[in-house]
Short mmCIF file of C-alpha atoms in Angstrom, two decimals:
data_model
loop_
_atom_site.label_atom_id
_atom_site.label_comp_id
_atom_site.label_asym_id
_atom_site.label_seq_id
_atom_site.Cartn_x
_atom_site.Cartn_y
_atom_site.Cartn_z
CA UNK A 1 9.29 -8.24 2.14
CA UNK A 2 5.96 -6.63 1.24
CA UNK A 3 4.60 -9.14 -1.27
CA UNK A 4 1.46 -7.10 -1.92
CA UNK A 5 3.52 -4.06 -2.91
CA UNK A 6 5.82 -6.23 -5.01
CA UNK A 7 2.93 -7.68 -7.01
CA UNK A 8 1.43 -4.21 -7.44
CA UNK A 9 4.70 -2.81 -8.79
CA UNK A 10 5.20 -5.85 -11.03
CA UNK A 11 1.81 -5.31 -12.65
CA UNK A 12 2.65 -1.62 -13.12
CA UNK A 13 5.86 -2.48 -14.99
CA UNK A 14 5.54 -2.21 -18.79
CA UNK A 15 5.71 -5.56 -20.61
CA UNK A 16 5.81 -7.51 -17.34
CA UNK A 17 4.34 -11.02 -17.35
CA UNK A 18 0.64 -10.84 -16.43
CA UNK A 19 -0.82 -14.09 -17.75
CA UNK A 20 -3.23 -15.93 -15.47
CA UNK A 21 -1.85 -19.48 -15.40
CA UNK A 22 0.58 -20.45 -12.64
CA UNK A 23 3.28 -21.05 -15.26
CA UNK A 24 3.32 -17.34 -16.05
CA UNK A 25 2.79 -14.50 -13.55
CA UNK A 26 2.88 -16.67 -10.43
CA UNK A 27 6.07 -18.44 -11.50
CA UNK A 28 7.73 -15.10 -12.27
CA UNK A 29 6.81 -13.65 -8.87
CA UNK A 30 8.08 -16.82 -7.21
CA UNK A 31 11.42 -16.38 -8.96
CA UNK A 32 11.66 -12.77 -7.84
CA UNK A 33 10.65 -13.28 -4.22
CA UNK A 34 11.13 -16.90 -3.19
CA UNK A 35 7.58 -17.01 -1.81
CA UNK A 36 5.23 -19.96 -1.96
CA UNK A 37 2.59 -20.15 -4.74
CA UNK A 38 -0.30 -19.81 -2.29
CA UNK A 39 1.23 -16.59 -0.92
CA UNK A 40 1.34 -15.06 -4.40
CA UNK A 41 -2.24 -16.10 -5.10
CA UNK A 42 -3.35 -14.61 -1.77
CA UNK A 43 -1.63 -11.33 -2.62
CA UNK A 44 -3.11 -11.14 -6.12
CA UNK A 45 -6.65 -12.04 -5.06
CA UNK A 46 -6.34 -9.64 -2.14
CA UNK A 47 -5.61 -6.87 -4.66
CA UNK A 48 -8.67 -7.99 -6.62
CA UNK A 49 -10.74 -7.68 -3.44
CA UNK A 50 -9.44 -4.12 -2.96
CA UNK A 51 -10.48 -3.19 -6.48
CA UNK A 52 -6.88 -2.60 -7.58
CA UNK A 53 -6.56 -5.58 -9.95
CA UNK A 54 -8.98 -7.31 -12.33
CA UNK A 55 -8.79 -10.37 -14.53
CA UNK A 56 -9.06 -9.54 -18.25
CA UNK A 57 -10.27 -12.45 -20.47
CA UNK A 58 -8.01 -11.05 -23.24
CA UNK A 59 -10.43 -11.51 -26.09
CA UNK A 60 -13.27 -13.86 -27.01
CA UNK A 61 -12.27 -17.50 -27.14
CA UNK A 62 -8.93 -16.95 -25.47
CA UNK A 63 -7.64 -19.78 -23.30
CA UNK A 64 -7.89 -19.06 -19.59
CA UNK A 65 -4.10 -19.52 -19.40
CA UNK A 66 -3.77 -16.32 -21.40
CA UNK A 67 -6.14 -14.20 -19.37
CA UNK A 68 -4.33 -11.18 -17.93
CA UNK A 69 -4.05 -9.72 -14.43
CA UNK A 70 -4.37 -5.96 -15.02
CA UNK A 71 -4.34 -2.93 -12.78
CA UNK A 72 -7.64 -1.08 -12.52
CA UNK A 73 -7.72 2.71 -12.74
CA UNK A 74 -7.51 2.87 -8.97
CA UNK A 75 -4.74 0.25 -9.01
CA UNK A 76 -2.66 2.40 -11.34
CA UNK A 77 -3.01 5.28 -8.89
CA UNK A 78 -1.98 3.01 -6.02
CA UNK A 79 1.11 1.83 -7.89
CA UNK A 80 2.20 5.19 -9.30
CA UNK A 81 0.45 7.85 -7.24
CA UNK A 82 3.35 8.72 -4.93
CA UNK A 83 4.51 8.01 -1.42
CA UNK A 84 1.39 9.30 0.33
CA UNK A 85 -1.01 7.29 -1.80
CA UNK A 86 -3.72 5.97 0.58
CA UNK A 87 -4.61 3.17 -1.84
CA UNK A 88 -1.17 1.78 -0.99
CA UNK A 89 -1.62 1.69 2.80
CA UNK A 90 1.51 -0.36 3.49
CA UNK A 91 3.71 2.15 1.66
CA UNK A 92 1.96 5.07 3.33
CA UNK A 93 2.42 3.62 6.82
CA UNK A 94 5.98 2.51 6.13
CA UNK A 95 7.00 6.07 5.32
CA UNK A 96 5.05 7.47 8.27
CA UNK A 97 6.69 5.05 10.73
CA UNK A 98 10.16 5.74 9.28
CA UNK A 99 10.01 9.38 10.32
CA UNK A 100 12.55 10.63 12.85
CA UNK A 101 11.58 11.55 15.51
CA UNK A 102 9.12 8.70 15.87
CA UNK A 103 5.44 9.53 15.65
CA UNK A 104 3.15 8.77 18.54
CA UNK A 105 2.26 5.07 18.07
CA UNK A 106 -1.34 5.68 19.16
CA UNK A 107 -1.72 8.33 16.46
CA UNK A 108 -0.22 5.97 13.88
CA UNK A 109 -2.72 3.26 14.85
CA UNK A 110 -5.59 5.68 14.14
CA UNK A 111 -4.03 6.62 10.79
CA UNK A 112 -3.90 2.90 9.97
CA UNK A 113 -7.59 2.66 10.82
CA UNK A 114 -8.26 5.70 8.61
CA UNK A 115 -6.51 4.02 5.68
CA UNK A 116 -8.57 0.86 6.14
CA UNK A 117 -11.74 2.93 6.21
CA UNK A 118 -10.72 4.82 3.08
CA UNK A 119 -10.07 1.64 1.14
CA UNK A 120 -13.42 0.28 2.34
CA UNK A 121 -14.99 3.50 0.98
CA UNK A 122 -16.02 4.66 4.45
CA UNK A 123 -14.93 8.25 3.94
CA UNK A 124 -16.59 9.83 6.96
CA UNK A 125 -14.88 7.26 9.19
CA UNK A 126 -11.58 8.02 7.45
CA UNK A 127 -11.66 11.67 8.36
CA UNK A 128 -12.94 11.09 11.89
CA UNK A 129 -10.06 8.66 12.57
CA UNK A 130 -7.60 11.26 11.29
CA UNK A 131 -9.20 13.76 13.65
CA UNK A 132 -8.55 11.41 16.56
CA UNK A 133 -4.92 10.94 15.43
CA UNK A 134 -4.60 14.73 15.29
CA UNK A 135 -5.95 15.03 18.82
CA UNK A 136 -3.30 12.63 20.03
CA UNK A 137 -0.37 14.53 18.51
CA UNK A 138 -1.78 17.94 19.46
CA UNK A 139 -2.22 16.77 23.07
CA UNK A 140 1.35 15.49 23.21
CA UNK A 141 2.70 18.69 21.69
CA UNK A 142 0.68 20.83 24.09
CA UNK A 143 2.10 19.00 27.11
CA UNK A 144 5.64 19.45 25.78
CA UNK A 145 5.02 23.19 25.29
CA UNK A 146 3.66 23.48 28.84
CA UNK A 147 6.82 21.82 30.17
CA UNK A 148 9.13 23.99 28.07
CA UNK A 149 7.46 27.41 28.26
CA UNK A 150 7.07 29.14 31.63
CA UNK A 151 3.73 30.83 32.08
CA UNK A 152 1.70 28.74 29.61
CA UNK A 153 -1.18 28.80 32.09
CA UNK A 154 -3.96 29.26 29.54
CA UNK A 155 -2.82 26.22 27.62
CA UNK A 156 -2.45 24.19 30.80
CA UNK A 157 -6.01 25.04 31.87
CA UNK A 158 -7.36 24.08 28.44
CA UNK A 159 -5.56 20.73 28.46
CA UNK A 160 -6.57 19.87 32.02
CA UNK A 161 -10.24 20.83 31.64
CA UNK A 162 -12.18 17.84 30.25
CA UNK A 163 -15.03 20.12 29.17
CA UNK A 164 -12.86 22.06 26.70
CA UNK A 165 -13.19 20.80 23.11
CA UNK A 166 -10.19 19.51 21.20
CA UNK A 167 -10.55 22.31 18.70
CA UNK A 168 -10.50 24.92 21.48
CA UNK A 169 -7.43 23.26 22.98
CA UNK A 170 -5.70 23.49 19.63
CA UNK A 171 -6.58 27.17 19.32
CA UNK A 172 -5.03 27.76 22.75
CA UNK A 173 -1.92 25.87 21.66
CA UNK A 174 -1.73 27.91 18.49
CA UNK A 175 -2.04 31.12 20.50
CA UNK A 176 0.92 29.99 22.61
CA UNK A 177 2.98 29.10 19.53
CA UNK A 178 2.25 32.25 17.55
CA UNK A 179 4.85 34.60 19.13
CA UNK A 180 7.47 31.83 18.96
CA UNK A 181 7.00 30.99 15.28
CA UNK A 182 9.90 33.13 13.94
CA UNK A 183 12.31 31.35 16.30
CA UNK A 184 11.19 27.81 15.57
CA UNK A 185 13.68 25.80 13.46
CA UNK A 186 13.00 24.44 9.97
CA UNK A 187 9.78 26.42 9.54
CA UNK A 188 8.05 24.10 12.00
CA UNK A 189 5.44 26.65 12.94
CA UNK A 190 4.35 27.59 9.42
CA UNK A 191 0.76 28.72 9.19
CA UNK A 192 -0.14 26.22 6.44
CA UNK A 193 0.61 23.31 8.76
CA UNK A 194 -1.31 24.88 11.64
CA UNK A 195 -4.23 25.75 9.35
CA UNK A 196 -4.39 22.13 8.12
CA UNK A 197 -4.53 20.81 11.69
CA UNK A 198 -7.19 23.35 12.64
CA UNK A 199 -9.30 22.54 9.59
CA UNK A 200 -9.28 18.81 10.16
CA UNK A 201 -10.03 19.11 13.88
CA UNK A 202 -12.86 21.54 13.21
CA UNK A 203 -14.46 19.41 10.50
CA UNK A 204 -13.97 15.95 11.95
CA UNK A 205 -14.19 16.50 15.69
CA UNK A 206 -16.57 19.45 16.01
CA UNK A 207 -18.85 18.49 13.10
CA UNK A 208 -18.42 15.05 11.53
CA UNK A 209 -17.70 13.37 14.86
CA UNK A 210 -21.18 14.25 16.08
CA UNK A 211 -24.53 13.14 14.61
CA UNK A 212 -25.08 16.19 12.36
CA UNK A 213 -25.60 14.24 9.13
CA UNK A 214 -22.46 15.73 7.58
CA UNK A 215 -21.01 13.70 4.71
CA UNK A 216 -17.39 13.37 3.58
CA UNK A 217 -16.79 12.40 -0.04
CA UNK A 218 -13.86 10.48 -1.49
CA UNK A 219 -11.94 13.54 -2.67
CA UNK A 220 -12.21 15.20 0.74
CA UNK A 221 -11.07 12.07 2.58
CA UNK A 222 -8.19 11.67 0.11
CA UNK A 223 -7.12 15.27 0.73
CA UNK A 224 -7.32 14.77 4.49
CA UNK A 225 -5.00 11.75 4.23
CA UNK A 226 -2.53 13.72 2.11
CA UNK A 227 -2.50 16.64 4.57
CA UNK A 228 -2.39 14.50 7.69
CA UNK A 229 0.74 12.58 6.70
CA UNK A 230 2.74 15.78 6.36
CA UNK A 231 1.50 17.67 9.38
CA UNK A 232 1.66 14.67 11.71
CA UNK A 233 5.35 14.44 10.87
CA UNK A 234 5.80 18.16 11.50
CA UNK A 235 3.95 17.96 14.80
CA UNK A 236 6.20 15.10 15.89
CA UNK A 237 9.31 17.14 15.04
CA UNK A 238 7.92 20.20 16.80
CA UNK A 239 7.13 18.06 19.86
CA UNK A 240 10.71 16.79 19.92
CA UNK A 241 11.98 20.37 19.71
CA UNK A 242 10.07 21.44 22.82
CA UNK A 243 10.98 18.27 24.71
CA UNK A 244 14.63 19.04 24.02
CA UNK A 245 14.30 22.64 25.26
CA UNK A 246 12.31 21.86 28.43
CA UNK A 247 14.18 22.58 31.70
CA UNK A 248 15.70 19.50 33.29
CA UNK A 249 14.36 18.60 36.75
#
């Protein structure tokens, strides 16, 4: 059970118990989950540390027992913002890992690092880590295409040449995929997905990943996380498609 997510959703529930003293919120969470009191306190104070929850004194002269645990503006977004909400990293990763076919575990580990960076307000690091995750899935897809498509010599040369940039490798992969797009199932080769991959690789690996002084703000990093979740899943499905069509030895 994800206690952190449970506490977050409890605090987002209208009229839920939020009072500070152990006899109130903590006791209610204990009854719902069967956890130990210290585990609930750790979860709540962890949310405070993330800036998702704050303690409201509930009016001058109010007893501390009646102080309230409330969601901050960011906490409300984390609790209600949807399944790809980066301020709820556990929920984000849970959905990403549940995808079939399975995503490359190395790519997922970089996405996890990107989420940690985002919630630490390190937005440049967020986007650079997503660029590395993108490299991983693009490299895997490229190798599957090489195995499945006879004559993909240009792509093979790009992948095998260590001097070729990741962005250039992706452009070579895209060139190989372009004539096949109408035949790909489930709209896997749609241009919006490919454009999103290209944009992130260009920005984070050709620019932000080098000491150019480029900055990435919160909104940009948030958008990158939203895009990456969807296209990483599509790239994994596309990879599985080419693996399934590759000639058997």
